[in-house]
Coordinates of N, CA and C and ligand atoms in Angstrom, one line a residue:
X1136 N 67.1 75.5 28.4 CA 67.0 75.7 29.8 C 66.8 74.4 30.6
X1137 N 67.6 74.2 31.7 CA 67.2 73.3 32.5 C 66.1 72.9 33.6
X1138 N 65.4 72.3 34.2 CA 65.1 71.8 35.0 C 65.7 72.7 36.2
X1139 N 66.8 72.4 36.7 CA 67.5 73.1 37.5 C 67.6 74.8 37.8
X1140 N 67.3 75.2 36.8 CA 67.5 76.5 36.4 C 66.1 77.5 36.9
X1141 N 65.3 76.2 36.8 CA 64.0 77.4 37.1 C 63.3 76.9 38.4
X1142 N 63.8 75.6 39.1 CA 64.0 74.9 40.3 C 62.7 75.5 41.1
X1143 N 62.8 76.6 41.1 CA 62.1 77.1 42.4 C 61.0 77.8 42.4
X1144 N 60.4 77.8 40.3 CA 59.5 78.4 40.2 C 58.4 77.3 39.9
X1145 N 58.6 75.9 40.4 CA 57.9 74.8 40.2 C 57.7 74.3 41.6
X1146 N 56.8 73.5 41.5 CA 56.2 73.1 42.3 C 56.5 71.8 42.1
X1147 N 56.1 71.1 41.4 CA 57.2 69.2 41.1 C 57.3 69.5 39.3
X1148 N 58.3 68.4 39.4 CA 58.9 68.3 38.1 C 58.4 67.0 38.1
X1149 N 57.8 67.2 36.6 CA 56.9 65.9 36.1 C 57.3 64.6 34.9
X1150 N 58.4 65.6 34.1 CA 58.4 64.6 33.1 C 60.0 65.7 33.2
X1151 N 61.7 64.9 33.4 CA 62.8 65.3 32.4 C 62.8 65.4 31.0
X1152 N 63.9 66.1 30.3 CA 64.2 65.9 29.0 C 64.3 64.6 28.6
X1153 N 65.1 63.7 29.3 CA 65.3 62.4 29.2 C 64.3 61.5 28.4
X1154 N 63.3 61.6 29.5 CA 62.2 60.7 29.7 C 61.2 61.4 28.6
X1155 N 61.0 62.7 28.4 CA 60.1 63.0 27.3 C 61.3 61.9 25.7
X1156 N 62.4 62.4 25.7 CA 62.9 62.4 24.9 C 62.7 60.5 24.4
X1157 N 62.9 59.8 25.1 CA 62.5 58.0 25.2 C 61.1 57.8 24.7
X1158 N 60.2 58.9 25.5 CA 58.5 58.5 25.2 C 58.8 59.0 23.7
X1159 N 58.9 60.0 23.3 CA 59.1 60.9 21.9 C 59.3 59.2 20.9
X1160 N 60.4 59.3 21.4 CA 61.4 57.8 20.4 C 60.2 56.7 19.9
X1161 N 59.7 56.2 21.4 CA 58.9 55.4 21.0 C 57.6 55.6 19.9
X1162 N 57.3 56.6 20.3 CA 55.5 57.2 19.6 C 56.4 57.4 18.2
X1163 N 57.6 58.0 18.1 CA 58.0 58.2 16.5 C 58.1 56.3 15.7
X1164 N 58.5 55.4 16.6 CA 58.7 54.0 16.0 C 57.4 53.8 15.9
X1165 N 55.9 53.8 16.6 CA 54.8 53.4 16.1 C 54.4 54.1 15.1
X1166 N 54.5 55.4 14.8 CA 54.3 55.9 13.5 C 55.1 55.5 12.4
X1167 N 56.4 55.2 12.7 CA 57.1 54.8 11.4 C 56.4 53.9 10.9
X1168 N 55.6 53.0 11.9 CA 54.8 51.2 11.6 C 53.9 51.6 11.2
X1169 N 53.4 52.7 11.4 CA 51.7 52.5 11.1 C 51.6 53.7 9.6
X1170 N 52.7 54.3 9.7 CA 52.5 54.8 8.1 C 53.4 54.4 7.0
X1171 N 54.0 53.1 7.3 CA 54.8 52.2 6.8 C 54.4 52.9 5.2
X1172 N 54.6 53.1 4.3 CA 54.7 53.2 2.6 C 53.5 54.1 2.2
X1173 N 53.3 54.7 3.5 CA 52.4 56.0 2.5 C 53.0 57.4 3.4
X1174 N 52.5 58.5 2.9 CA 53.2 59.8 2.4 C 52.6 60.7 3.3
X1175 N 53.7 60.6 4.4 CA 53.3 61.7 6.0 C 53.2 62.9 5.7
X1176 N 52.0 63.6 6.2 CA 52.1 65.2 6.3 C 51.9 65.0 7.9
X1177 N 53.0 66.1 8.6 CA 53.1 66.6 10.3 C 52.6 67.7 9.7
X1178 N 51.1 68.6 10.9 CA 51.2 70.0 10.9 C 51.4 69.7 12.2
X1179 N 52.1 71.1 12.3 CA 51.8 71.1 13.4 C 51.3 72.6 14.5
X1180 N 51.2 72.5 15.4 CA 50.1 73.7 15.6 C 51.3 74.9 16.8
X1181 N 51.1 75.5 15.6 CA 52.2 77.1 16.8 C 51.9 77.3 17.6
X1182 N 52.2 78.0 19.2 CA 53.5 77.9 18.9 C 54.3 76.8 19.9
X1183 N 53.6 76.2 20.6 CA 53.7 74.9 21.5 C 54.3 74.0 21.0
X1184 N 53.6 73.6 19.9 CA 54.6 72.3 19.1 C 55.4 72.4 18.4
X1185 N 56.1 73.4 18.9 CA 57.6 73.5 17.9 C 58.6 72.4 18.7
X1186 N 58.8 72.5 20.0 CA 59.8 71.3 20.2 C 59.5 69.8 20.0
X1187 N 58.0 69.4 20.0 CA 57.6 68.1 20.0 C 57.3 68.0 18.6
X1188 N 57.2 69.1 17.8 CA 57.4 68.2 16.3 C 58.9 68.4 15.8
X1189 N 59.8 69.2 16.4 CA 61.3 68.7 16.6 C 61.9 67.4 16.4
X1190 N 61.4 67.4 17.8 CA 61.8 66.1 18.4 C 61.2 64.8 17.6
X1191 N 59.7 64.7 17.6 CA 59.2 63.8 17.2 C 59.4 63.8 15.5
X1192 N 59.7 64.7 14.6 CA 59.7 64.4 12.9 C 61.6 63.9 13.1
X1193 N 62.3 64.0 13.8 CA 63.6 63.7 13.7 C 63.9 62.6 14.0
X1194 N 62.9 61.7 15.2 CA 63.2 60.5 15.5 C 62.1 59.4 14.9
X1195 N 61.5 59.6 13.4 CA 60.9 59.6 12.5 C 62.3 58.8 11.7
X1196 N 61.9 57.4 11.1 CA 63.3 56.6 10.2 C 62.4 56.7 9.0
X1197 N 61.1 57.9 8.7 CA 61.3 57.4 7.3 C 60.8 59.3 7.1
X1198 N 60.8 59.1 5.3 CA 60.2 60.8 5.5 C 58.6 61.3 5.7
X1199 N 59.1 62.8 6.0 CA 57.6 63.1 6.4 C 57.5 64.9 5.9
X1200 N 56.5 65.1 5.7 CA 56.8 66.7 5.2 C 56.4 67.7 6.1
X1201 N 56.3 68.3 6.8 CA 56.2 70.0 7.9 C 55.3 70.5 7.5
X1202 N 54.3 71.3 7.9 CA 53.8 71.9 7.7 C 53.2 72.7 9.0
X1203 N 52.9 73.7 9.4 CA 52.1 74.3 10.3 C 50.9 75.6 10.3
X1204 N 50.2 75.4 11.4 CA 49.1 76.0 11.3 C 49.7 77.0 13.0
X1205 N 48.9 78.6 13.1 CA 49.1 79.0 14.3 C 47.2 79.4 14.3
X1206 N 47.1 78.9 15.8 CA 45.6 79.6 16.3 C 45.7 79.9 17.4
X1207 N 45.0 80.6 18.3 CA 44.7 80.9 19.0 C 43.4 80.8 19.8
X1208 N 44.0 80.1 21.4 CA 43.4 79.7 22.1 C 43.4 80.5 23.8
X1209 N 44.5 80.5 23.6 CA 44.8 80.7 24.9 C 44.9 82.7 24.8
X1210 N 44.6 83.3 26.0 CA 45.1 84.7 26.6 C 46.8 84.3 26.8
X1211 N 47.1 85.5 28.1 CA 48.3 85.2 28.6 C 48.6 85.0 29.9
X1212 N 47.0 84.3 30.7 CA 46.3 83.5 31.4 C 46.8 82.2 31.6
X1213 N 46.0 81.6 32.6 CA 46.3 80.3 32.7 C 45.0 79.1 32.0
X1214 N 43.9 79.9 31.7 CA 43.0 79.1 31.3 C 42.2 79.2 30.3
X1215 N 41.5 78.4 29.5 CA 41.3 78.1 28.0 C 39.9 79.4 27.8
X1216 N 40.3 79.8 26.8 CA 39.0 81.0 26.5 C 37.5 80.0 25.7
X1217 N 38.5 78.9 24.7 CA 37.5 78.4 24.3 C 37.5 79.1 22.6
X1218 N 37.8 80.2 22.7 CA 37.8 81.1 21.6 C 39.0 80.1 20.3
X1219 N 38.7 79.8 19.5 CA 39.5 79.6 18.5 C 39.5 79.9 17.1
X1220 N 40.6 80.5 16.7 CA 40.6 82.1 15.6 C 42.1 81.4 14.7
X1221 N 42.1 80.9 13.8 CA 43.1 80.6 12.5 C 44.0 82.0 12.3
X1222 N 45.0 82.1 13.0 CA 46.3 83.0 13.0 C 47.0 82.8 11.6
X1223 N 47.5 81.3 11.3 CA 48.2 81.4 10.4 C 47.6 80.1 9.7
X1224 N 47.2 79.5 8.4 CA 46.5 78.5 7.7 C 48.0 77.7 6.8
X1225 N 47.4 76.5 6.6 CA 48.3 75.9 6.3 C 48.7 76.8 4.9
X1226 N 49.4 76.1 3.6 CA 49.6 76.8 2.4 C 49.8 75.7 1.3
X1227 N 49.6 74.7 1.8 CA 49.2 73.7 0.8 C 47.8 73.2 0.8
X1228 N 47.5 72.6 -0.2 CA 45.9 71.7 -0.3 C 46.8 70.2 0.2
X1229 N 45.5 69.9 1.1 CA 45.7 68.7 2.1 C 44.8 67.2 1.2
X1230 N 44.3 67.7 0.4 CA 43.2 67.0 -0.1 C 43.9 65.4 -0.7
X1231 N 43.4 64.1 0.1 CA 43.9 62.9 -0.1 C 45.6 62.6 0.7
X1232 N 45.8 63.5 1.9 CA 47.0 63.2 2.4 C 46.7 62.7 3.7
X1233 N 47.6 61.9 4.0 CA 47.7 61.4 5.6 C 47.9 62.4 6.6
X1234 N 47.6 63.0 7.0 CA 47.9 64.2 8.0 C 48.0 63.6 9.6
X1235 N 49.0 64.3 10.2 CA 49.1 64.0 11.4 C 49.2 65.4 12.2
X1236 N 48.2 65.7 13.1 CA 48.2 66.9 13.7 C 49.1 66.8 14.9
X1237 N 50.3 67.3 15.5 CA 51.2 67.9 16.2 C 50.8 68.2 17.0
X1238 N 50.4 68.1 18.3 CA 50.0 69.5 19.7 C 51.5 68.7 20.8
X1239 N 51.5 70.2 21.6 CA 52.1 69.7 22.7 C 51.2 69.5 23.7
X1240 N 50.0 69.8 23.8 CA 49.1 69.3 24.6 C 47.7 69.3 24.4
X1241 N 46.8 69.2 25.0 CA 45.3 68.8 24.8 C 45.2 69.2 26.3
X1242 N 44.3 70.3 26.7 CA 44.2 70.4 27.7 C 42.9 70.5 27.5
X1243 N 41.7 71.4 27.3 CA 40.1 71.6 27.5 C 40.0 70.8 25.9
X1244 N 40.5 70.4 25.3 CA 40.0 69.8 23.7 C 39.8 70.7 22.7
X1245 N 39.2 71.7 23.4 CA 38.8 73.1 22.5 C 39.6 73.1 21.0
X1246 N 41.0 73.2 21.4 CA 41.4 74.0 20.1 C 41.9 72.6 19.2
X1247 N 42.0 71.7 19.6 CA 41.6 70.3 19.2 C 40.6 69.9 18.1
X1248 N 39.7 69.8 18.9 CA 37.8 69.5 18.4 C 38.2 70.3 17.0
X1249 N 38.2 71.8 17.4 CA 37.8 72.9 16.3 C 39.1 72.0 14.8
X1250 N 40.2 72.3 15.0 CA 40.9 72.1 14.1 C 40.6 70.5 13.3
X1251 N 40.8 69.5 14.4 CA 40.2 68.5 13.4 C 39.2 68.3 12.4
X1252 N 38.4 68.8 13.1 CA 36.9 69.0 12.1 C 37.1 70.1 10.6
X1253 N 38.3 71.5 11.1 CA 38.6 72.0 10.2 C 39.2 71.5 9.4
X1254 N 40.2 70.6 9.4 CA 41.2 69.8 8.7 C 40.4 68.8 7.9
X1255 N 39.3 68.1 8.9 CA 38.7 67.1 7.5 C 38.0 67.6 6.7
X1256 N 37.2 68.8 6.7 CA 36.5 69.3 5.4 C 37.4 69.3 4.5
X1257 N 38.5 69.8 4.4 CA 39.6 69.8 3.5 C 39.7 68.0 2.5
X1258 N 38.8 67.7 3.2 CA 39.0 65.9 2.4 C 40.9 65.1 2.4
X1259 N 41.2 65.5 3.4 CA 42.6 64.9 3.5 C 42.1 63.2 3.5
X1260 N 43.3 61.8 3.1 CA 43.0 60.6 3.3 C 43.3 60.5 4.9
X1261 N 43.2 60.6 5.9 CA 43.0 60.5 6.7 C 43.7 62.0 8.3
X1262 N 42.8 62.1 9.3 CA 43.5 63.1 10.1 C 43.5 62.3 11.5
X1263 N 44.8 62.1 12.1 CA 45.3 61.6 13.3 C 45.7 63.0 14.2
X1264 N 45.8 62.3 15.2 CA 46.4 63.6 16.3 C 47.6 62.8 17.2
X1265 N 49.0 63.3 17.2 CA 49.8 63.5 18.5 C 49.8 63.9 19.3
X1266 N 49.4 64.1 20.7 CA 50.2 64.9 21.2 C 50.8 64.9 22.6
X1267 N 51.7 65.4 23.1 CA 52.9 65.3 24.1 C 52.6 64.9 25.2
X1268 N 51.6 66.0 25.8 CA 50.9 65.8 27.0 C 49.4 66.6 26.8
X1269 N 48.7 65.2 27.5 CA 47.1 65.3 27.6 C 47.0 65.4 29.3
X1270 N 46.2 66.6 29.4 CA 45.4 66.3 30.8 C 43.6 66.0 30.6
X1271 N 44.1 64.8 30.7 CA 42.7 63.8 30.5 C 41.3 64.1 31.7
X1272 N 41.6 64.6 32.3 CA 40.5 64.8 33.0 C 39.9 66.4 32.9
X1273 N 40.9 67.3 32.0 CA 40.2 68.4 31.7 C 39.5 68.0 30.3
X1274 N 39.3 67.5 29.7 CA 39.1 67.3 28.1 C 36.9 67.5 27.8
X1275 N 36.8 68.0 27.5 CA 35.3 68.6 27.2 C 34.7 68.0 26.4
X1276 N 35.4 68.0 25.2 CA 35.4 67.7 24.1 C 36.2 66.7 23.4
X1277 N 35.6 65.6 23.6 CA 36.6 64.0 23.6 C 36.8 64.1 21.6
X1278 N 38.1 64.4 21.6 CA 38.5 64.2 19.9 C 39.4 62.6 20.5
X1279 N 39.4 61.8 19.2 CA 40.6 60.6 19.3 C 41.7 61.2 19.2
X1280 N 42.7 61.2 20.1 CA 44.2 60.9 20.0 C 44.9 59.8 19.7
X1281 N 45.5 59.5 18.8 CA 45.8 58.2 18.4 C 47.2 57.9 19.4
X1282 N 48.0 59.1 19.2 CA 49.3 58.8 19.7 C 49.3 60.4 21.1
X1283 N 49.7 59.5 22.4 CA 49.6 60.4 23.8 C 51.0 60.0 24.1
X1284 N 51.8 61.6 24.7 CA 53.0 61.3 25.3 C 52.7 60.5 26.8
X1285 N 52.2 61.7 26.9 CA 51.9 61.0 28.9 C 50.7 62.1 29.4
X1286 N 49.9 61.2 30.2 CA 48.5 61.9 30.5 C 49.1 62.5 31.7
X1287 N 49.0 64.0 31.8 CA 49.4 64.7 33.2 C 47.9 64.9 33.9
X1288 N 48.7 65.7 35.1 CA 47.5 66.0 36.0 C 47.0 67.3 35.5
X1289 N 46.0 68.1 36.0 CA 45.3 69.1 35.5 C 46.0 70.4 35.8
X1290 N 47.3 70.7 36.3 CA 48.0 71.5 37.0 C 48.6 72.4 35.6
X1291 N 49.3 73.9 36.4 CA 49.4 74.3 34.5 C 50.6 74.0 34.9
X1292 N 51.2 73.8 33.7 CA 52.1 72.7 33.6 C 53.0 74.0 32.7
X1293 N 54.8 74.2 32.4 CA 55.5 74.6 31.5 C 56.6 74.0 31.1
X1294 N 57.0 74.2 30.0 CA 58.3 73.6 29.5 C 58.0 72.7 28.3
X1295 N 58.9 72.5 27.7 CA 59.0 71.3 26.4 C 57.8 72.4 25.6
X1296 N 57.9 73.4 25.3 CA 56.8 74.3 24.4 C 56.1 74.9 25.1
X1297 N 55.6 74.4 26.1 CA 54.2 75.2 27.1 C 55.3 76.4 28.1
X1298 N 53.9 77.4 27.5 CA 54.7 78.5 28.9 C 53.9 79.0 29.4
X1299 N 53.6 79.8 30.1 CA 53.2 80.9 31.0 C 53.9 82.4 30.7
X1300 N 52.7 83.0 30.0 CA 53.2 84.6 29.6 C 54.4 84.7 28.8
X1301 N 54.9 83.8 27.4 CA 56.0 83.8 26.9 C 56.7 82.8 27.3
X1302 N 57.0 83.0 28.7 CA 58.3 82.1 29.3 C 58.3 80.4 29.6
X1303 N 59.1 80.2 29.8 CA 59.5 78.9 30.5 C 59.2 77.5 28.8
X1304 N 58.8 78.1 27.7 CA 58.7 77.3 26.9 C 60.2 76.5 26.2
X1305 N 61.1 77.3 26.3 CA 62.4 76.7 26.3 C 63.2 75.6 27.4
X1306 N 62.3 75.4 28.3 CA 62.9 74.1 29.5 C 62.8 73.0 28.9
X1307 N 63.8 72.1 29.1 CA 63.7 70.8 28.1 C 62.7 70.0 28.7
X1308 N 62.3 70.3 30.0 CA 61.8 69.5 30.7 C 59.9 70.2 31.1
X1309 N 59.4 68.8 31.6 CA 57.8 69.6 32.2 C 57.6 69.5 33.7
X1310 N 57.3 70.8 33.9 CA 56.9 70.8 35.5 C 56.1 71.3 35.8
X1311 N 55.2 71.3 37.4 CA 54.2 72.0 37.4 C 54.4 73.4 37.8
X1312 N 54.1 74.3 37.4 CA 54.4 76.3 37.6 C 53.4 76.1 39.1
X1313 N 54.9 76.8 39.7 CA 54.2 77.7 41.5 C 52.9 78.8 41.3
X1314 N 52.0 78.3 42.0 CA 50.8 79.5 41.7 C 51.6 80.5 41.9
X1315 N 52.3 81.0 43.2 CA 52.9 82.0 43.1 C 53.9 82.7 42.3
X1316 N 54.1 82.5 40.8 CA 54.7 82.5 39.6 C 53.6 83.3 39.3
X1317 N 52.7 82.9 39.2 CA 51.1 83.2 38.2 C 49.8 83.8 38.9
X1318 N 49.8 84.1 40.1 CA 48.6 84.5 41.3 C 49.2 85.9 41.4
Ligands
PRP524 C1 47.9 75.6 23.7 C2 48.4 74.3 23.1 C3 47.2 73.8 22.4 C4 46.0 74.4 23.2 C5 45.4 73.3 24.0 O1 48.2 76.6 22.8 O2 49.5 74.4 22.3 O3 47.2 74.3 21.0 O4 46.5 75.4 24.0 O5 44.4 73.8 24.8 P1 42.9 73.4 24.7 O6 42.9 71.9 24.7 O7 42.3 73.9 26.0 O8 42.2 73.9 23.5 P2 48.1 78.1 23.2 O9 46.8 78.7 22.7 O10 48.4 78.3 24.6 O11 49.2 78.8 22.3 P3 50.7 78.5 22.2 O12 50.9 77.1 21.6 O13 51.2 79.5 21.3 O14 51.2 78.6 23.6

């Protein structure tokens, strides 16, 4: 779905396909550098990061292996419950692997904070975080992001994986949702 297509149920359009797709490129070239000759694990976290670990393991020049986790954070609301509950767990042992956590966003840290901490009991050789878009001024709970697409504003935001009630996660692009979409 385009940008164009849902035109009127946004309020500004923040980030095109394009331009996600260039930032993507780049963050995939610093990981290629920085995991130069050791042995990538991407989880990544349902159901949001399905297009940014798409995007980002394909524009990836060396290999890396998949894996994902689904939890739950969110209602079908606009705002973080805070509540975080392990839907679906990984199915391999992580123990001594480079792990790189997936989000398409970091909005309150919540479901962030929780899973890192869950992931290093596991004794993996190290846990890093990606993710697409951060709104930096909601964050509660400061986890390191190693690798950030682009810091948005605190507005709810859909597209590129993020929706509202199911929808609008197929837009290639991110915009801000009309309250009157959601009010
Ligand atoms: C979103 C997003 C993150 C989380 C971030 O997932 O994918 O996992 O919320 O929010 P937080 O920083 O406030 O914890 P959501 O629970 O909406 O599920 P979804 O990916 O299936 O849409």
């Amino acid at each position: 779905m385009e940008i164009e297509d849902v035109r009127s149920d946004l309020t500004e359009v923040l980030y095109t396909a394009d331009q996600i797709e260039e930032r993507i490129r780049q963050i995939a070239a610093e990981i290629d550098h920085d995991y130069a000759g050791l042995d990538l694990l991407l989880i990544g976290v349902l159901n949001g990061a399905v297009m940014t670990m798409a995007d980002l393991s394909r524009a990836l020049r060396s290999h890396c292996e998949m894996q994902w986790m689904a939890i739950s954070s969110y209602g079908s609301g606009t705002a973080s419950s805070g509540v975080v509950r392990i839907l679906k767990d990984l199915n391999i042992d992580i123990t001594d692997r480079h792990v790189l956590l997936v989000e398409d966003i970091i909005d309150t840290g919540l479901t962030l904070s929780y899973l890192v901490q869950n992931l290093k009991n596991r004794h993996p050789a190290s846990v890093e975080v990606m993710a697409a878009f951060r709104k930096a001024e909601a964050i509660k709970r400061p986890v390191d992001v190693r690798y950030v697409g682009f810091d948005i504003p605190s507005d709810f935001v859909v597209g590129y994986g993020l929706d509202y009630d199911g929808r609008y996660r197929n837009l290639n692009g991110l915009g801000i949702l009309a309250p009157a979409v959601y009010s």
